[in-house]
mmCIF file of C-alpha atoms in Angstrom:
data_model
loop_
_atom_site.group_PDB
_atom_site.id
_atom_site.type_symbol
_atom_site.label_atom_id
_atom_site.label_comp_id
_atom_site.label_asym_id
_atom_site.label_seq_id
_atom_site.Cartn_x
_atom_site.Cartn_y
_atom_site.Cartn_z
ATOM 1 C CA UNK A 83 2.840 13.664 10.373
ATOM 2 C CA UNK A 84 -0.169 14.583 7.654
ATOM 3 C CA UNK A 85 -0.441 12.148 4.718
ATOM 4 C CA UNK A 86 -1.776 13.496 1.871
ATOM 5 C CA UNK A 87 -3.703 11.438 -0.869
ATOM 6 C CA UNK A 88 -5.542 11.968 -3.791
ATOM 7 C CA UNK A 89 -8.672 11.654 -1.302
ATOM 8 C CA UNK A 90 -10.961 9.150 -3.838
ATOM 9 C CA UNK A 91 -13.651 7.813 -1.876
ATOM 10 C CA UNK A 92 -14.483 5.465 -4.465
ATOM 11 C CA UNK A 93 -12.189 3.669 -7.339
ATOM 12 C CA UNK A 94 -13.544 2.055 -10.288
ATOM 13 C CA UNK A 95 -11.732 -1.678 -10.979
ATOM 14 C CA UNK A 96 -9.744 -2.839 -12.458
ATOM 15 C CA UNK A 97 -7.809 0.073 -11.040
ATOM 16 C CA UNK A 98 -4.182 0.958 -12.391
ATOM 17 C CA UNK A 99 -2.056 2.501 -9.755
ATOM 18 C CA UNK A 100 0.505 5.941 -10.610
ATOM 19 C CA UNK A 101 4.275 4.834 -10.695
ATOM 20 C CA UNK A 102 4.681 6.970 -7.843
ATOM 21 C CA UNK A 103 1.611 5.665 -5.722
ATOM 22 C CA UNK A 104 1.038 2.815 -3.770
ATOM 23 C CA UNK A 105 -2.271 0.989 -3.137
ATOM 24 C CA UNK A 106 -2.827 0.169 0.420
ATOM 25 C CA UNK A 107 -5.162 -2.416 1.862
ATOM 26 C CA UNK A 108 -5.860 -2.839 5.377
ATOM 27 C CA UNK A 109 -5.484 -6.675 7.162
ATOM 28 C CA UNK A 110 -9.035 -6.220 8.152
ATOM 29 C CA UNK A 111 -10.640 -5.754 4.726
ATOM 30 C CA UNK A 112 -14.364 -5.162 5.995
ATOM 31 C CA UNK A 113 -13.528 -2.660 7.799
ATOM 32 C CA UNK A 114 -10.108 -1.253 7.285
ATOM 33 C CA UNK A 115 -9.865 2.285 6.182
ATOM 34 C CA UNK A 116 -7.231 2.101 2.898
ATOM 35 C CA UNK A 117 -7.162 2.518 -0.488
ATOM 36 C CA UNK A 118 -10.385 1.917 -1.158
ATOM 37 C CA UNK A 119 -11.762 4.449 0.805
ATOM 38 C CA UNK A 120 -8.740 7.283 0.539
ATOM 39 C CA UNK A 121 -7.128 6.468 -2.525
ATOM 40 C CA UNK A 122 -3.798 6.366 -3.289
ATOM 41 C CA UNK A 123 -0.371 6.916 -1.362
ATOM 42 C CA UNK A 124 2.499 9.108 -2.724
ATOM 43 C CA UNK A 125 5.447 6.342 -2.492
ATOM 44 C CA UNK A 126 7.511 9.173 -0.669
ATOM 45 C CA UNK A 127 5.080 9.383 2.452
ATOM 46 C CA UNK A 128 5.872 5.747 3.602
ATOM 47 C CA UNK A 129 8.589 4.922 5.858
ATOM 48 C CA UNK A 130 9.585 1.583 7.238
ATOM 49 C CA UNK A 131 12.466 -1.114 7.751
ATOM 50 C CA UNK A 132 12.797 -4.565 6.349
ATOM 51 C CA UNK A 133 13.753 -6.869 8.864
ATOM 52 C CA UNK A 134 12.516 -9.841 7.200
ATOM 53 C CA UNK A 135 12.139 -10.777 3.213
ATOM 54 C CA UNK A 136 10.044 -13.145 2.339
ATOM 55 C CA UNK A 137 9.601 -13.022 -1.511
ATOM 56 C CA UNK A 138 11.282 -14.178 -3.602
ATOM 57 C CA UNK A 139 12.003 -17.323 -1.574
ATOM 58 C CA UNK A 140 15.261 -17.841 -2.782
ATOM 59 C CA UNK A 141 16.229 -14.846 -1.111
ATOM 60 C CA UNK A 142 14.177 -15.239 2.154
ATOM 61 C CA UNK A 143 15.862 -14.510 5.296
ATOM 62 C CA UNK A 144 16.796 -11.339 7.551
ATOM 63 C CA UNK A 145 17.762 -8.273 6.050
ATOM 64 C CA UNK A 146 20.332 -6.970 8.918
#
């Protein structure tokens, strides 16, 4: 599948992020390749599953 982003190599901060964007960071911040160094994600190219919810914490638990 291609992702397509707005391709920013580099972001000036404080940084305010489209409605329909997401900004991404990698767990590995040093050397991660995210946001920082692609720019932002259209909302509509991510796909996933909860399984698990852990914020708010009077709601965590599964999500089955």
């Amino acid at each position: 599948t291609n992702v397509t982003t707005e391709g920013r190599q580099y972001l000036d901060y404080p940084v305010t992020v489209p409605e329909d964007q997401v900004f991404v960071l990698g767990d590995h911040r040093e050397v991660s390749r995210d946001s920082r160094s692609f720019g932002f994600v259209n909302i509509q190219n991510i796909e996933g599953k909860v399984i698990l919810r852990i914020f708010p914490f009077s709601k965590f638990g599964g999500m089955y």
